[in-house]
C-alpha positions as semicolon CSV with decimal commas, in nm:
position;residue;x (nm);y (nm);z (nm)
1;M;-1,772;-5,879;-0,116
2;I;-1,703;-5,491;-0,101
3;H;-1,835;-5,277;0,197
4;F;-1,859;-4,915;0,195
5;A;-1,796;-4,713;0,537
6;I;-1,939;-4,383;0,545
7;M;-1,968;-4,092;0,690
8;P;-2,185;-4,120;1,027
9;R;-2,442;-3,864;1,118
10;L;-2,336;-3,752;1,501
11;S;-2,648;-3,559;1,583
12;L;-2,945;-3,502;1,411
13;N;-2,975;-3,164;1,309
14;E;-2,587;-3,216;1,108
15;E;-2,556;-3,151;0,746
16;T;-2,151;-3,238;0,677
17;G;-1,908;-3,391;0,873
18;L;-1,498;-3,257;0,815
19;L;-1,309;-3,592;0,722
20;S;-0,988;-3,308;0,885
21;S;-0,733;-3,670;0,805
22;W;-0,702;-4,064;0,683
23;Y;-0,470;-4,342;0,861
24;V;-0,497;-4,580;0,632
25;K;-0,423;-4,529;0,203
26;E;-0,570;-4,713;-0,022
27;G;-0,429;-5,154;-0,011
28;D;-0,406;-5,155;0,382
29;E;-0,519;-5,438;0,486
30;V;-0,842;-5,312;0,826
31;H;-1,042;-5,463;1,053
32;R;-1,269;-5,490;1,291
33;G;-1,212;-5,175;1,499
34;D;-0,954;-5,066;1,316
35;K;-0,974;-4,669;1,214
36;L;-0,989;-4,529;0,933
37;F;-1,049;-4,172;0,962
38;C;-1,074;-3,900;1,202
39;L;-1,402;-3,689;1,224
40;E;-1,437;-3,290;1,314
41;T;-1,803;-3,120;1,406
42;D;-1,851;-2,751;1,509
43;K;-1,867;-2,973;1,867
44;S;-1,672;-3,255;1,858
45;T;-1,342;-3,445;1,689
46;M;-1,406;-3,863;1,758
47;D;-1,244;-4,114;1,497
48;V;-1,407;-4,390;1,296
49;E;-1,315;-4,750;1,261
50;S;-1,403;-4,969;1,042
51;E;-1,736;-5,220;1,090
52;F;-1,563;-5,483;0,757
53;D;-1,201;-5,727;0,778
54;G;-1,052;-5,655;0,409
55;T;-0,867;-5,452;0,199
56;V;-0,911;-5,029;0,057
57;L;-0,930;-5,049;-0,278
58;R;-1,003;-4,708;-0,290
59;R;-1,074;-4,354;-0,111
60;Y;-1,334;-4,125;-0,266
61;C;-1,247;-3,769;-0,025
62;D;-0,889;-3,688;0,051
63;D;-0,762;-3,484;0,417
64;C;-0,915;-3,207;0,484
65;S;-1,262;-3,231;0,305
66;V;-1,605;-3,132;0,372
67;V;-1,841;-3,434;0,367
68;K;-2,194;-3,458;0,301
69;V;-2,286;-3,742;0,627
70;L;-2,460;-4,064;0,515
71;S;-2,236;-4,041;0,217
72;Q;-1,984;-4,323;0,169
73;V;-1,602;-4,264;0,210
74;C;-1,439;-4,559;0,111
75;A;-1,473;-4,916;-0,030
76;I;-1,315;-5,169;0,178
77;G;-1,339;-5,527;-0,017
78;E;-1,110;-5,822;-0,059
79;P;-0,731;-5,813;-0,226
80;G;-0,807;-5,772;-0,626
81;E;-1,169;-5,655;-0,623
82;Q;-1,262;-5,320;-0,763
83;A;-1,386;-5,091;-0,538
84;P;-1,694;-4,902;-0,807
85;E;-1,581;-4,526;-0,912
86;L;-1,836;-4,288;-0,757
87;Q;-1,785;-3,951;-0,831
88;K;-1,616;-3,824;-0,454
89;A;-1,731;-3,826;-0,230
90;E;-2,035;-3,497;-0,159
91;E;-1,757;-3,285;-0,061
92;Q;-1,842;-2,892;0,041
93;P;-1,561;-2,619;0,001
94;A;-1,454;-2,592;0,335
95;S;-1,583;-2,220;0,331
96;A;-1,929;-2,281;0,276
97;E;-2,164;-2,124;0,418
98;P;-2,528;-2,321;0,551
99;E;-2,815;-2,286;0,279
100;A;-3,121;-2,183;0,485
C-alpha cells in the first residue's frame, strides 16, 4: 500500500513552506520516525519525519521548493510498487509575493 508524506501546516495562516533539503532519495528504505526533509517557514525550521515504514518510491518536489501546505511531497510503499505520477507538488517560485 502506498502512503504519502505531506507538507505540514505549522500555523493557521500558513499557505506554503520551503522544503529546503531532502534527507532521503528515491529507493531509500525509511522507518517511522526517520527524517525525510527539512522544512523552513518564516518563523522556524524543523525536520519532518516519516509516519510510515517502507521505501521512498517517488519525490514530488526538489530541494529548495516552495510548496503549498498539505500537498503530497513523496510516496512511500513497498519496493516495486508504482507510485502515481502526480504533477509536481504545488510549487511556487521562491520570489512569489503573497496574494492580497
